[in-house]
Short mmCIF file of C-alpha atoms and ligand atoms in Angstrom, two decimals:
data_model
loop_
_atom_site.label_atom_id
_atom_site.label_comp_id
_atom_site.label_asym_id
_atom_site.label_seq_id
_atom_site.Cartn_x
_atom_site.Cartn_y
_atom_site.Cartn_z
CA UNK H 6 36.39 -7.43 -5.28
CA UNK H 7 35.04 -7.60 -1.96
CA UNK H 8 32.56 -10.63 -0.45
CA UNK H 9 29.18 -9.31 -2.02
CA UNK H 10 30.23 -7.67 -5.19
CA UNK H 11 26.51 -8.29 -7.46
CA UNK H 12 26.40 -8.52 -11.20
CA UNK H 13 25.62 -4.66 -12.21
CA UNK H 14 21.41 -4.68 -12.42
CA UNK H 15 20.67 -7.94 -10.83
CA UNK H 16 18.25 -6.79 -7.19
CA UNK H 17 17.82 -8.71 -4.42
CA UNK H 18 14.51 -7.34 -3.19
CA UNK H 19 12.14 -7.94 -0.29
CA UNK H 20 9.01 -7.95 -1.01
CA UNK H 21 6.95 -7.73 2.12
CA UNK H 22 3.10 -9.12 1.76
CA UNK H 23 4.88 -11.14 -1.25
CA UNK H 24 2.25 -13.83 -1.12
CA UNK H 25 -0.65 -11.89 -1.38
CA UNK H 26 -2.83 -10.95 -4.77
CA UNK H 27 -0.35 -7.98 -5.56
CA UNK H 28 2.86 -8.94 -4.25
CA UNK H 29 2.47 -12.72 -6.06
CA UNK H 30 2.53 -11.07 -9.05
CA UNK H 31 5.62 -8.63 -8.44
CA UNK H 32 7.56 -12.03 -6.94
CA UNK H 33 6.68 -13.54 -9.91
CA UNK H 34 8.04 -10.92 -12.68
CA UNK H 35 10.92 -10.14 -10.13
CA UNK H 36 12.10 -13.69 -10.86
CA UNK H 37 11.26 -13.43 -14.30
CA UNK H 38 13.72 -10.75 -14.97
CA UNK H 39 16.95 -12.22 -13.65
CA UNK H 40 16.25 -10.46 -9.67
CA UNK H 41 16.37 -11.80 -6.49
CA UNK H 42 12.91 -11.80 -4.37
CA UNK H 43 12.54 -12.24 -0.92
CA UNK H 44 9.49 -13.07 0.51
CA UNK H 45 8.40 -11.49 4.02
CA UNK H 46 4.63 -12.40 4.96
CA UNK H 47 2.36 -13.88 7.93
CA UNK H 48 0.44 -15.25 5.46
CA UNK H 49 -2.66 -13.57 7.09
CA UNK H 50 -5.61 -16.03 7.71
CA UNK H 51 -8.06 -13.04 6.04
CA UNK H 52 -5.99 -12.76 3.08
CA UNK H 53 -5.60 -16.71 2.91
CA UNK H 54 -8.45 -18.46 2.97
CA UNK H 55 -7.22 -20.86 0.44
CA UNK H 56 -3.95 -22.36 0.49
CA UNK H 57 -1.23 -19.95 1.22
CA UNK H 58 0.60 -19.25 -1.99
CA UNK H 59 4.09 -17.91 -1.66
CA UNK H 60 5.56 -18.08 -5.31
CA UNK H 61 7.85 -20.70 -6.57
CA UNK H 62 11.34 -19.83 -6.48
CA UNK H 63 11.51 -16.95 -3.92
CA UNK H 64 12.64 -17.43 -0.65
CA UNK H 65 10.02 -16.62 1.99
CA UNK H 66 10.87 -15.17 5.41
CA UNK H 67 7.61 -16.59 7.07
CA UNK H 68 6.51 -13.95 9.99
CA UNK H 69 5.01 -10.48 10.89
CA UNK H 70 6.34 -7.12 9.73
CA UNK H 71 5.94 -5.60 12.90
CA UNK H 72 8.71 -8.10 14.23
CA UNK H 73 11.74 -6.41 14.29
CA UNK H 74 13.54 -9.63 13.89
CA UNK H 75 12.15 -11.13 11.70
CA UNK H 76 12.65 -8.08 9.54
CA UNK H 77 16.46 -7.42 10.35
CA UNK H 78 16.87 -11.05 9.18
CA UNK H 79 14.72 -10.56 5.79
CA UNK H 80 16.63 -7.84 5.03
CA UNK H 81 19.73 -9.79 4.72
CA UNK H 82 21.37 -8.72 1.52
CA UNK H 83 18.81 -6.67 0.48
CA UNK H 84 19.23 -3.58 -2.22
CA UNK H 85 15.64 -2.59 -2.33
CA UNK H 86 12.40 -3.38 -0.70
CA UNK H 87 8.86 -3.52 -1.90
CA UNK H 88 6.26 -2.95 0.91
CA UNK H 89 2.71 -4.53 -0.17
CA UNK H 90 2.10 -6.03 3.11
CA UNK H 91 -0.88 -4.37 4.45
CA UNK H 92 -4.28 -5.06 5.97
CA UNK H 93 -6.80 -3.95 2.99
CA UNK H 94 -10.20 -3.35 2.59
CA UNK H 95 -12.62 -2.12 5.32
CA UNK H 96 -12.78 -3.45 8.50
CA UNK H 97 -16.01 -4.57 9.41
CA UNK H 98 -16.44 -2.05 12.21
CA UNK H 99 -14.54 0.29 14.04
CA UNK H 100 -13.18 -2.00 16.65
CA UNK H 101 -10.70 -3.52 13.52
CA UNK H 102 -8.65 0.22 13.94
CA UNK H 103 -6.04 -1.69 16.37
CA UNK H 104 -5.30 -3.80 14.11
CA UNK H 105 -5.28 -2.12 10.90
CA UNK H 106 -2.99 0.52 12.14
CA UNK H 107 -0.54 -1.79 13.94
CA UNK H 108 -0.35 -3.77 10.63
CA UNK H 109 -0.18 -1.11 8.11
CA UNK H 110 1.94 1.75 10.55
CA UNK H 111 3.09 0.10 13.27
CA UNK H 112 4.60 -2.04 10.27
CA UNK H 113 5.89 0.40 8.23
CA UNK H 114 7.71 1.84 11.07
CA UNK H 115 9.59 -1.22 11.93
CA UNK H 116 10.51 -1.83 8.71
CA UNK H 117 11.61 1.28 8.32
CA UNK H 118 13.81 1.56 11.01
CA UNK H 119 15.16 -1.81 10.43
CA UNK H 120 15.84 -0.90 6.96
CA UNK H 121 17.39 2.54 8.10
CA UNK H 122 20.02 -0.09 10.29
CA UNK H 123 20.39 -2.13 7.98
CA UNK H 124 21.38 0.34 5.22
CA UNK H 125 19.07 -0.12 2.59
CA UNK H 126 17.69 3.35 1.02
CA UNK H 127 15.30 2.51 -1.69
CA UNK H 128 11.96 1.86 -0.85
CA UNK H 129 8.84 1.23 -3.39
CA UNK H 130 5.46 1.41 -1.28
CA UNK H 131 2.28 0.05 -2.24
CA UNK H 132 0.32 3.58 -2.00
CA UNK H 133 -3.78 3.64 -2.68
CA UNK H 134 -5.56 5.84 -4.16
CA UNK H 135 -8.21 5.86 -0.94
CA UNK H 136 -5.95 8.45 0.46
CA UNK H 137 -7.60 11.08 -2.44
CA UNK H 138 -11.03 9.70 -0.45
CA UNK H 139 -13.03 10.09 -3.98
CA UNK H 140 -12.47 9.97 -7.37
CA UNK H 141 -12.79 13.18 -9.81
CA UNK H 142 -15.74 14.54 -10.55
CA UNK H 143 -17.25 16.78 -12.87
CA UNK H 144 -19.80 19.10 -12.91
CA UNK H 145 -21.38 20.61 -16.46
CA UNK H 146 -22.24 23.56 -15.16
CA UNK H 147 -19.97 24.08 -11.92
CA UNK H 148 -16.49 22.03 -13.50
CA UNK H 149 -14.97 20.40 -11.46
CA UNK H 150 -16.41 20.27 -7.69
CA UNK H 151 -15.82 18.25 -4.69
CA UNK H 152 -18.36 16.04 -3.59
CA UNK H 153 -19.00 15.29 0.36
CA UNK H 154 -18.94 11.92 2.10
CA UNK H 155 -21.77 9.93 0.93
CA UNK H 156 -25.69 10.60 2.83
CA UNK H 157 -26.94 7.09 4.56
CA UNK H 158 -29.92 8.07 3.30
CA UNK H 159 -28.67 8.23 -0.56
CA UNK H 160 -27.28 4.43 0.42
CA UNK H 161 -29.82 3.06 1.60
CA UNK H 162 -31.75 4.15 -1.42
CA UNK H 163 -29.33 2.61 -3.67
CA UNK H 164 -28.09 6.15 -4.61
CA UNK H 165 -24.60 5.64 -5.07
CA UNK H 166 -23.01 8.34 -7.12
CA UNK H 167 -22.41 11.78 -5.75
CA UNK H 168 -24.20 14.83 -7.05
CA UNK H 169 -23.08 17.99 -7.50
CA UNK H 170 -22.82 19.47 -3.77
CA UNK H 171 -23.92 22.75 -5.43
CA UNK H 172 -26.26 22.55 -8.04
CA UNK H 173 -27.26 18.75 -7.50
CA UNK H 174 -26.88 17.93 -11.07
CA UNK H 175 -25.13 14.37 -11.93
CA UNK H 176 -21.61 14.41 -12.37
CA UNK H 177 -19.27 12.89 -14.82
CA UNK H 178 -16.27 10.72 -13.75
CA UNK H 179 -12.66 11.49 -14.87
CA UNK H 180 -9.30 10.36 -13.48
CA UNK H 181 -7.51 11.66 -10.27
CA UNK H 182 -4.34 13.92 -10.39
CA UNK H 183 -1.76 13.07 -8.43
CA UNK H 184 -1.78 16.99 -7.10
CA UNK H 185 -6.12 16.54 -5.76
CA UNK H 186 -5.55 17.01 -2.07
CA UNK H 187 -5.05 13.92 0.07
CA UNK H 188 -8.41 13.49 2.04
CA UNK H 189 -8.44 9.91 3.57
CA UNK H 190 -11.92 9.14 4.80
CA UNK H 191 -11.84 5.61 6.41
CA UNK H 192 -9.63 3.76 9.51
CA UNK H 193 -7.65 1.94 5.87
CA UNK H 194 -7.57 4.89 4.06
CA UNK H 195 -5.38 6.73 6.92
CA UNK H 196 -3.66 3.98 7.68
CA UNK H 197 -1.93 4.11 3.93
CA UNK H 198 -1.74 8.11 4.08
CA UNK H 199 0.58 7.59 7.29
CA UNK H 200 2.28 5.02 5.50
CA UNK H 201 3.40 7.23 2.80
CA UNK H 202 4.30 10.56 5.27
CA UNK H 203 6.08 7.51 7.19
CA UNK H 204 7.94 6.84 4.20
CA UNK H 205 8.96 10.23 3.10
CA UNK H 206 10.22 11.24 6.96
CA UNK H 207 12.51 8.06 6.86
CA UNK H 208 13.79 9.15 3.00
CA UNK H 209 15.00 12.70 4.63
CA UNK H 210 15.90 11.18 7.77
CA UNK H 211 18.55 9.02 6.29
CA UNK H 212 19.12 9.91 2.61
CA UNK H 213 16.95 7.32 1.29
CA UNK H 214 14.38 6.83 -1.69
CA UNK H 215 11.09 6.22 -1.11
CA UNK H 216 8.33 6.34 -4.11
CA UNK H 217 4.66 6.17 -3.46
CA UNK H 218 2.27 3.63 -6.27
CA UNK H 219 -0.72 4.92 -5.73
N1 NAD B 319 -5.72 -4.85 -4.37
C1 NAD B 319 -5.99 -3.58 -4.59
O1 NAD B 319 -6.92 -3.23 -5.32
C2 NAD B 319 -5.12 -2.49 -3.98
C3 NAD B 319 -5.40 -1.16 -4.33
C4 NAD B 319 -4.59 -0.16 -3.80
C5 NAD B 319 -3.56 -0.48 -2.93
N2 NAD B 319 -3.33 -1.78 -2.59
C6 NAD B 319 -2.22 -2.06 -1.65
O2 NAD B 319 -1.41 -3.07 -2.23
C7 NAD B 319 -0.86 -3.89 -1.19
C8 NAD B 319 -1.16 -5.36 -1.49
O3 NAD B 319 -2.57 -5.54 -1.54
P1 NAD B 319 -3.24 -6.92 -1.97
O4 NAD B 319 -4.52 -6.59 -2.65
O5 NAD B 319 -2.23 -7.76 -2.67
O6 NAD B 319 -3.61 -7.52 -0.53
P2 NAD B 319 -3.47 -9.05 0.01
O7 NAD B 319 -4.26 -9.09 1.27
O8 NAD B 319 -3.78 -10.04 -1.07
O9 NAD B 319 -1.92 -9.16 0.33
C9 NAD B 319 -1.34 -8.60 1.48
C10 NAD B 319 -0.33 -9.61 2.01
O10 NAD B 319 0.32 -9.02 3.15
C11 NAD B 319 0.39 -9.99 4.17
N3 NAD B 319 0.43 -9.25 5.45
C12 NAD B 319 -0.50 -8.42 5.96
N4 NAD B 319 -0.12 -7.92 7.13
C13 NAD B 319 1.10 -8.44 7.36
C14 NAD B 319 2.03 -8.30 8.42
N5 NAD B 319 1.75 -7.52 9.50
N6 NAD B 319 3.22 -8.94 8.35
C15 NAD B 319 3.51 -9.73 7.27
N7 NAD B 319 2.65 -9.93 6.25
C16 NAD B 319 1.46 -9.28 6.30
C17 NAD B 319 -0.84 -10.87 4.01
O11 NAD B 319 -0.65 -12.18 4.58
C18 NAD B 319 -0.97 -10.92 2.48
O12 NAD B 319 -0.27 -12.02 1.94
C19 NAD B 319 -1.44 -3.39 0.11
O13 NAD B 319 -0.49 -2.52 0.73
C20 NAD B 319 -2.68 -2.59 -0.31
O14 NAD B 319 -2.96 -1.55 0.61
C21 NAD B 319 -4.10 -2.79 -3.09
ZN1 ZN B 320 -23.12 21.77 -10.46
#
């Protein structure tokens, strides 16, 4: 067999953002099953505030996803990749766009195209659900309706729930379909759209796999 024959079902995977609160977790039960993680993050000072954590027992690849280095060399080996790292949250104003998108799509990109060199065709991204920009909602009279973005006004007097944008009754909750129309309505929440439509030009481009967690 040739130099680099693997055990059938044993992964080596890269998990970009692999020290953070999700991708911690995933390192962890990677290693738990038998796989191979990699470890890819810049261990981001807002996402670190305590000591930075990468997991015992996965090898970290410390640096910046937009690097394409840094990435060719993480790759290394690699069968699949798991992409959690990510600038999250809101930003405190507007002037945080830069960075969010170089992070999030900027990042992607690279990756991407270092993953489309390097051969590797299976991709797992952390999606959001942000990109459906509100939850369901339900109206008793009116079924299911649409509500707008939020009034300052209904903020600042601690009005948090969205009415019914045509009778104004109260609406009830329920869970999002994964068909509800993509509507992204913050810098982040764009930022992880274009991740995914990223994601799914690369899988035709070269044959790949992507698959979207929302
Ligand atoms: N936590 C949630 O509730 C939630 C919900 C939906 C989606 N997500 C998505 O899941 C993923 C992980 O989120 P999390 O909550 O674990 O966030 P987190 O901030 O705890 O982890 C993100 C990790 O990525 C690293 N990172 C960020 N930018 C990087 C870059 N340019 N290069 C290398 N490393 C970088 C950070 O250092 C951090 O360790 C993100 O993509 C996020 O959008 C999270
Ligand atoms: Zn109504």
């Amino acid at each position: 067999m040739a130099a680099g024959f693997r055990s059938v079902g044993i992964m080596r995977v890269l998990v970009t953002g692999g020290a953070g609160f999700i991708g911690s977790h995933i390192v962890e039960e990677l290693g738990a099953r038998g796989h191979e993680p990699v470890v890819l993050d810049a261990l981001l000072p807002t996402a670190h505030q305590q000591a930075p954590a990468v997991p015992d027992g996965a090898e970290w690849v410390p640096g910046d996803v937009r690097d394409p280095d840094t990435v060719t060399r993480a790759l290394a080996g690699v069968d699949v990749v798991c992409h959690q790292a990510a600038m999250v949250g809101l930003g405190k104003d507007f002037a945080d766009a830069p960075a969010y998108v170089a992070c999030n799509d900027l990042g992607t990109a690279v990756l991407l195209a270092a993953m489309a060199e390097a051969g590797v065709r299976d991709l797992v991204l952390a999606g959001s659900m942000v990109v459906y920009g509100e939850g369901r909602y339900d109206c008793v009279r009116h079924g299911q309706v649409r509500p707008g973005p939020r009034a300052v006004s209904d903020l600042e007097a601690g009005r948090f729930e969205p009415l019914c944008p045509r009778c104004g009754a109260e609406l009830e909750p329920g869970l999002v379909g994964e068909d509800a129309p993509a509507d992204p309505r913050n810098v982040y929440a764009a930022t992880k759209l274009a991740q995914e439509l990223l994601a799914a030009s690369w899988a035709r481009a070269v044959g790949g796999r992507a698959v979207s967690l929302r």
